[in-house]
Amino acid sequence: MKNGPDPAGSNTGGGRTKWRDLEMRNSNRRILMMILIIIIAIGIIAAAALVTLQITPDQPAGDNTTFPYTTTYRASLPDSEPIQVGSLYMLAMQTGDRMALKIGGHREELQLGETRQIGSRTFTIKVFGVPVYETGYQLTATWTGVEGDRALFKIVLRTSRQVPEWMMNRILPGSIEAVPA
């Protein structure tokens, strides 16, 4: 036998290193698999929450409801096209020099520049059947004209609770264009 350095590529010290590398790879794979499972679980929960999301905007308001928060919007709705906001159906239809505005079971006819108040109501958002947000509201709508195939309104929204902007963007369908005025 000859004493000397090990030839390149021998397994005397390298076997332990290869074993550690394999253990690290297996450990990394387990961690990645757990992260993937957590992401999938969060996705499933989020999808279930969206599927069970209920927006009920047309409930009667309480007797003593006050509306300390006010936001004014310039809004446009498609003319003669029904829109659904949660479980509430809306329709704006020009009839000659008038605008018929139907919100739920409530119908108003407006002349250009005329303002109408749409009664006090309650708006509720439920996820998994549990109310997560509720506010009283009152709308005042002024018909300001027509632009192309869209009816233009100035809408004043009064609420009993502050409504975050991200929530308004989530609630309103894409066919309603509303920007704070």
PDB file of C-alpha atoms in Angstrom:
ATOM      1  CA  MET A   1       0.000   0.000   0.000  1.00  0.00           C
ATOM      2  CA  LYS A   2       1.080   3.374  -0.815  1.00  0.00           C
ATOM      3  CA  ASN A   3       0.588   6.383   1.431  1.00  0.00           C
ATOM      4  CA  GLY A   4      -0.319   9.566  -0.338  1.00  0.00           C
ATOM      5  CA  PRO A   5      -3.128  11.892  -1.232  1.00  0.00           C
ATOM      6  CA  ASP A   6      -6.409  10.425  -2.356  1.00  0.00           C
ATOM      7  CA  PRO A   7      -6.949  10.451  -6.063  1.00  0.00           C
ATOM      8  CA  ALA A   8      -9.430  13.001  -7.351  1.00  0.00           C
ATOM      9  CA  GLY A   9     -13.046  11.866  -7.128  1.00  0.00           C
ATOM     10  CA  SER A  10     -12.566   9.254  -4.423  1.00  0.00           C
ATOM     11  CA  ASN A  11     -15.385   8.631  -1.947  1.00  0.00           C
ATOM     12  CA  THR A  12     -13.502   8.777   1.334  1.00  0.00           C
ATOM     13  CA  GLY A  13     -14.499  12.323   2.342  1.00  0.00           C
ATOM     14  CA  GLY A  14     -16.859  13.125  -0.531  1.00  0.00           C
ATOM     15  CA  GLY A  15     -19.511  10.569   0.446  1.00  0.00           C
ATOM     16  CA  ARG A  16     -20.533  12.573   3.482  1.00  0.00           C
ATOM     17  CA  THR A  17     -20.780  15.762   1.428  1.00  0.00           C
ATOM     18  CA  LYS A  18     -22.975  14.080  -1.177  1.00  0.00           C
ATOM     19  CA  TRP A  19     -25.202  12.682   1.591  1.00  0.00           C
ATOM     20  CA  ARG A  20     -25.592  16.175   3.126  1.00  0.00           C
ATOM     21  CA  ASP A  21     -26.391  17.623  -0.301  1.00  0.00           C
ATOM     22  CA  LEU A  22     -29.122  15.010  -0.794  1.00  0.00           C
ATOM     23  CA  GLU A  23     -30.535  15.746   2.683  1.00  0.00           C
ATOM     24  CA  MET A  24     -30.578  19.495   1.932  1.00  0.00           C
ATOM     25  CA  ARG A  25     -32.317  18.926  -1.405  1.00  0.00           C
ATOM     26  CA  ASN A  26     -34.974  16.750   0.273  1.00  0.00           C
ATOM     27  CA  SER A  27     -35.421  19.338   3.019  1.00  0.00           C
ATOM     28  CA  ASN A  28     -35.798  22.142   0.434  1.00  0.00           C
ATOM     29  CA  ARG A  29     -38.326  20.061  -1.495  1.00  0.00           C
ATOM     30  CA  ARG A  30     -40.388  19.508   1.675  1.00  0.00           C
ATOM     31  CA  ILE A  31     -40.334  23.229   2.457  1.00  0.00           C
ATOM     32  CA  LEU A  32     -41.363  24.111  -1.111  1.00  0.00           C
ATOM     33  CA  MET A  33     -44.153  21.531  -1.017  1.00  0.00           C
ATOM     34  CA  MET A  34     -45.454  22.933   2.299  1.00  0.00           C
ATOM     35  CA  ILE A  35     -45.372  26.482   0.894  1.00  0.00           C
ATOM     36  CA  LEU A  36     -47.214  25.308  -2.224  1.00  0.00           C
ATOM     37  CA  ILE A  37     -49.860  23.541  -0.107  1.00  0.00           C
ATOM     38  CA  ILE A  38     -50.341  26.697   2.022  1.00  0.00           C
ATOM     39  CA  ILE A  39     -50.720  28.859  -1.115  1.00  0.00           C
ATOM     40  CA  ILE A  40     -53.279  26.432  -2.559  1.00  0.00           C
ATOM     41  CA  ALA A  41     -55.202  26.383   0.753  1.00  0.00           C
ATOM     42  CA  ILE A  42     -55.281  30.195   0.878  1.00  0.00           C
ATOM     43  CA  GLY A  43     -56.481  30.249  -2.736  1.00  0.00           C
ATOM     44  CA  ILE A  44     -59.277  27.798  -1.964  1.00  0.00           C
ATOM     45  CA  ILE A  45     -60.385  29.820   1.076  1.00  0.00           C
ATOM     46  CA  ALA A  46     -60.315  33.068  -0.942  1.00  0.00           C
ATOM     47  CA  ALA A  47     -62.310  31.451  -3.752  1.00  0.00           C
ATOM     48  CA  ALA A  48     -64.865  30.133  -1.238  1.00  0.00           C
ATOM     49  CA  ALA A  49     -65.156  33.610   0.289  1.00  0.00           C
ATOM     50  CA  LEU A  50     -65.780  35.148  -3.141  1.00  0.00           C
ATOM     51  CA  VAL A  51     -68.328  32.475  -4.014  1.00  0.00           C
ATOM     52  CA  THR A  52     -70.229  33.116  -0.762  1.00  0.00           C
ATOM     53  CA  LEU A  53     -69.921  36.928  -1.011  1.00  0.00           C
ATOM     54  CA  GLN A  54     -73.386  38.462  -0.751  1.00  0.00           C
ATOM     55  CA  ILE A  55     -74.027  42.146  -1.310  1.00  0.00           C
ATOM     56  CA  THR A  56     -77.505  43.191  -0.244  1.00  0.00           C
ATOM     57  CA  PRO A  57     -77.868  46.932  -0.871  1.00  0.00           C
ATOM     58  CA  ASP A  58     -81.632  47.413  -0.749  1.00  0.00           C
ATOM     59  CA  GLN A  59     -82.794  46.758   2.810  1.00  0.00           C
ATOM     60  CA  PRO A  60     -84.873  49.280   4.777  1.00  0.00           C
ATOM     61  CA  ALA A  61     -82.862  51.569   7.043  1.00  0.00           C
ATOM     62  CA  GLY A  62     -83.517  51.896  10.751  1.00  0.00           C
ATOM     63  CA  ASP A  63     -85.690  54.715  12.082  1.00  0.00           C
ATOM     64  CA  ASN A  64     -82.890  56.662  13.762  1.00  0.00           C
ATOM     65  CA  THR A  65     -80.242  56.288  11.042  1.00  0.00           C
ATOM     66  CA  THR A  66     -78.052  59.336  10.544  1.00  0.00           C
ATOM     67  CA  PHE A  67     -75.727  59.934   7.597  1.00  0.00           C
ATOM     68  CA  PRO A  68     -72.636  61.888   8.712  1.00  0.00           C
ATOM     69  CA  TYR A  69     -70.396  60.782   5.793  1.00  0.00           C
ATOM     70  CA  THR A  70     -70.918  62.292   2.337  1.00  0.00           C
ATOM     71  CA  THR A  71     -69.201  61.563  -0.966  1.00  0.00           C
ATOM     72  CA  THR A  72     -70.116  63.068  -4.326  1.00  0.00           C
ATOM     73  CA  TYR A  73     -69.551  61.096  -7.527  1.00  0.00           C
ATOM     74  CA  ARG A  74     -69.747  61.818 -11.228  1.00  0.00           C
ATOM     75  CA  ALA A  75     -71.248  58.586 -12.498  1.00  0.00           C
ATOM     76  CA  SER A  76     -72.190  57.218 -15.873  1.00  0.00           C
ATOM     77  CA  LEU A  77     -74.457  54.264 -16.508  1.00  0.00           C
ATOM     78  CA  PRO A  78     -75.107  52.527 -19.807  1.00  0.00           C
ATOM     79  CA  ASP A  79     -78.365  53.768 -21.301  1.00  0.00           C
ATOM     80  CA  SER A  80     -81.121  51.115 -21.411  1.00  0.00           C
ATOM     81  CA  GLU A  81     -78.862  48.347 -20.082  1.00  0.00           C
ATOM     82  CA  PRO A  82     -79.774  46.636 -16.792  1.00  0.00           C
ATOM     83  CA  ILE A  83     -77.020  46.639 -14.163  1.00  0.00           C
ATOM     84  CA  GLN A  84     -76.763  44.544 -11.042  1.00  0.00           C
ATOM     85  CA  VAL A  85     -75.053  45.797  -7.867  1.00  0.00           C
ATOM     86  CA  GLY A  86     -75.157  42.842  -5.498  1.00  0.00           C
ATOM     87  CA  SER A  87     -78.806  41.810  -5.429  1.00  0.00           C
ATOM     88  CA  LEU A  88     -80.009  45.279  -6.542  1.00  0.00           C
ATOM     89  CA  TYR A  89     -80.993  45.841 -10.168  1.00  0.00           C
ATOM     90  CA  MET A  90     -80.621  49.281 -11.743  1.00  0.00           C
ATOM     91  CA  LEU A  91     -81.708  50.666 -15.092  1.00  0.00           C
ATOM     92  CA  ALA A  92     -81.275  54.138 -16.618  1.00  0.00           C
ATOM     93  CA  MET A  93     -83.276  54.760 -19.790  1.00  0.00           C
ATOM     94  CA  GLN A  94     -83.669  57.987 -21.713  1.00  0.00           C
ATOM     95  CA  THR A  95     -87.215  58.632 -22.839  1.00  0.00           C
ATOM     96  CA  GLY A  96     -87.206  61.740 -25.008  1.00  0.00           C
ATOM     97  CA  ASP A  97     -86.191  64.682 -22.826  1.00  0.00           C
ATOM     98  CA  ARG A  98     -86.495  62.682 -19.587  1.00  0.00           C
ATOM     99  CA  MET A  99     -84.444  59.981 -17.855  1.00  0.00           C
ATOM    100  CA  ALA A 100     -86.173  57.049 -16.210  1.00  0.00           C
ATOM    101  CA  LEU A 101     -84.058  55.699 -13.367  1.00  0.00           C
ATOM    102  CA  LYS A 102     -85.095  52.456 -11.741  1.00  0.00           C
ATOM    103  CA  ILE A 103     -83.231  51.286  -8.640  1.00  0.00           C
ATOM    104  CA  GLY A 104     -84.635  48.063  -7.225  1.00  0.00           C
ATOM    105  CA  GLY A 105     -88.398  48.518  -7.052  1.00  0.00           C
ATOM    106  CA  HIS A 106     -88.068  52.319  -6.903  1.00  0.00           C
ATOM    107  CA  ARG A 107     -88.591  54.274 -10.151  1.00  0.00           C
ATOM    108  CA  GLU A 108     -87.920  57.962 -10.736  1.00  0.00           C
ATOM    109  CA  GLU A 109     -88.288  60.110 -13.848  1.00  0.00           C
ATOM    110  CA  LEU A 110     -85.931  63.045 -14.044  1.00  0.00           C
ATOM    111  CA  GLN A 111     -85.646  66.045 -16.309  1.00  0.00           C
ATOM    112  CA  LEU A 112     -82.220  67.403 -17.185  1.00  0.00           C
ATOM    113  CA  GLY A 113     -80.720  69.007 -14.052  1.00  0.00           C
ATOM    114  CA  GLU A 114     -83.454  67.686 -11.756  1.00  0.00           C
ATOM    115  CA  THR A 115     -82.414  66.131  -8.424  1.00  0.00           C
ATOM    116  CA  ARG A 116     -84.151  63.271  -6.660  1.00  0.00           C
ATOM    117  CA  GLN A 117     -83.492  61.662  -3.316  1.00  0.00           C
ATOM    118  CA  ILE A 118     -83.692  57.910  -3.180  1.00  0.00           C
ATOM    119  CA  GLY A 119     -84.812  56.814   0.284  1.00  0.00           C
ATOM    120  CA  SER A 120     -82.808  55.620   3.243  1.00  0.00           C
ATOM    121  CA  ARG A 121     -81.631  52.054   2.869  1.00  0.00           C
ATOM    122  CA  THR A 122     -79.135  49.637   4.456  1.00  0.00           C
ATOM    123  CA  PHE A 123     -76.243  47.999   2.654  1.00  0.00           C
ATOM    124  CA  THR A 124     -74.817  44.676   3.955  1.00  0.00           C
ATOM    125  CA  ILE A 125     -71.860  42.580   2.813  1.00  0.00           C
ATOM    126  CA  LYS A 126     -71.760  38.975   3.988  1.00  0.00           C
ATOM    127  CA  VAL A 127     -69.000  36.389   3.600  1.00  0.00           C
ATOM    128  CA  PHE A 128     -69.782  32.763   4.490  1.00  0.00           C
ATOM    129  CA  GLY A 129     -73.232  34.061   5.513  1.00  0.00           C
ATOM    130  CA  VAL A 130     -71.761  36.293   8.251  1.00  0.00           C
ATOM    131  CA  PRO A 131     -72.217  40.085   7.974  1.00  0.00           C
ATOM    132  CA  VAL A 132     -68.773  41.693   7.694  1.00  0.00           C
ATOM    133  CA  TYR A 133     -69.830  45.242   6.806  1.00  0.00           C
ATOM    134  CA  GLU A 134     -73.084  47.146   7.136  1.00  0.00           C
ATOM    135  CA  THR A 135     -73.974  50.786   6.659  1.00  0.00           C
ATOM    136  CA  GLY A 136     -77.066  52.872   6.161  1.00  0.00           C
ATOM    137  CA  TYR A 137     -77.096  55.005   3.023  1.00  0.00           C
ATOM    138  CA  GLN A 138     -79.095  57.606   1.172  1.00  0.00           C
ATOM    139  CA  LEU A 139     -78.645  58.578  -2.498  1.00  0.00           C
ATOM    140  CA  THR A 140     -79.352  61.856  -4.199  1.00  0.00           C
ATOM    141  CA  ALA A 141     -79.181  61.665  -8.003  1.00  0.00           C
ATOM    142  CA  THR A 142     -79.092  64.548 -10.477  1.00  0.00           C
ATOM    143  CA  TRP A 143     -79.318  63.782 -14.187  1.00  0.00           C
ATOM    144  CA  THR A 144     -76.670  65.883 -15.920  1.00  0.00           C
ATOM    145  CA  GLY A 145     -77.004  64.643 -19.495  1.00  0.00           C
ATOM    146  CA  VAL A 146     -76.060  61.943 -21.963  1.00  0.00           C
ATOM    147  CA  GLU A 147     -72.658  61.244 -23.464  1.00  0.00           C
ATOM    148  CA  GLY A 148     -72.726  58.738 -26.306  1.00  0.00           C
ATOM    149  CA  ASP A 149     -74.692  55.745 -25.032  1.00  0.00           C
ATOM    150  CA  ARG A 150     -74.171  56.579 -21.337  1.00  0.00           C
ATOM    151  CA  ALA A 151     -76.426  58.474 -18.947  1.00  0.00           C
ATOM    152  CA  LEU A 152     -74.506  60.934 -16.748  1.00  0.00           C
ATOM    153  CA  PHE A 153     -75.412  61.631 -13.134  1.00  0.00           C
ATOM    154  CA  LYS A 154     -74.126  63.558 -10.179  1.00  0.00           C
ATOM    155  CA  ILE A 155     -74.636  61.238  -7.213  1.00  0.00           C
ATOM    156  CA  VAL A 156     -74.345  62.277  -3.603  1.00  0.00           C
ATOM    157  CA  LEU A 157     -73.923  59.273  -1.327  1.00  0.00           C
ATOM    158  CA  ARG A 158     -74.557  59.783   2.375  1.00  0.00           C
ATOM    159  CA  THR A 159     -73.653  56.900   4.688  1.00  0.00           C
ATOM    160  CA  SER A 160     -73.812  56.082   8.384  1.00  0.00           C
ATOM    161  CA  ARG A 161     -70.287  54.577   8.236  1.00  0.00           C
ATOM    162  CA  GLN A 162     -67.272  55.586   6.199  1.00  0.00           C
ATOM    163  CA  VAL A 163     -67.060  53.416   3.067  1.00  0.00           C
ATOM    164  CA  PRO A 164     -63.458  52.743   1.997  1.00  0.00           C
ATOM    165  CA  GLU A 165     -62.622  53.523  -1.650  1.00  0.00           C
ATOM    166  CA  TRP A 166     -61.357  49.966  -2.284  1.00  0.00           C
ATOM    167  CA  MET A 167     -64.732  48.628  -1.141  1.00  0.00           C
ATOM    168  CA  MET A 168     -66.633  50.927  -3.500  1.00  0.00           C
ATOM    169  CA  ASN A 169     -64.416  49.776  -6.368  1.00  0.00           C
ATOM    170  CA  ARG A 170     -65.155  46.147  -5.453  1.00  0.00           C
ATOM    171  CA  ILE A 171     -68.920  46.661  -5.080  1.00  0.00           C
ATOM    172  CA  LEU A 172     -69.644  48.626  -8.252  1.00  0.00           C
ATOM    173  CA  PRO A 173     -69.721  46.596 -11.469  1.00  0.00           C
ATOM    174  CA  GLY A 174     -67.459  47.617 -14.363  1.00  0.00           C
ATOM    175  CA  SER A 175     -70.414  48.975 -16.360  1.00  0.00           C
ATOM    176  CA  ILE A 176     -70.836  51.804 -13.813  1.00  0.00           C
ATOM    177  CA  GLU A 177     -68.130  54.419 -14.068  1.00  0.00           C
ATOM    178  CA  ALA A 178     -68.044  56.460 -10.869  1.00  0.00           C
ATOM    179  CA  VAL A 179     -65.306  58.907  -9.908  1.00  0.00           C
ATOM    180  CA  PRO A 180     -65.333  61.180  -6.869  1.00  0.00           C
ATOM    181  CA  ALA A 181     -66.259  64.708  -7.919  1.00  0.00           C
TER     182      ALA A 181
END
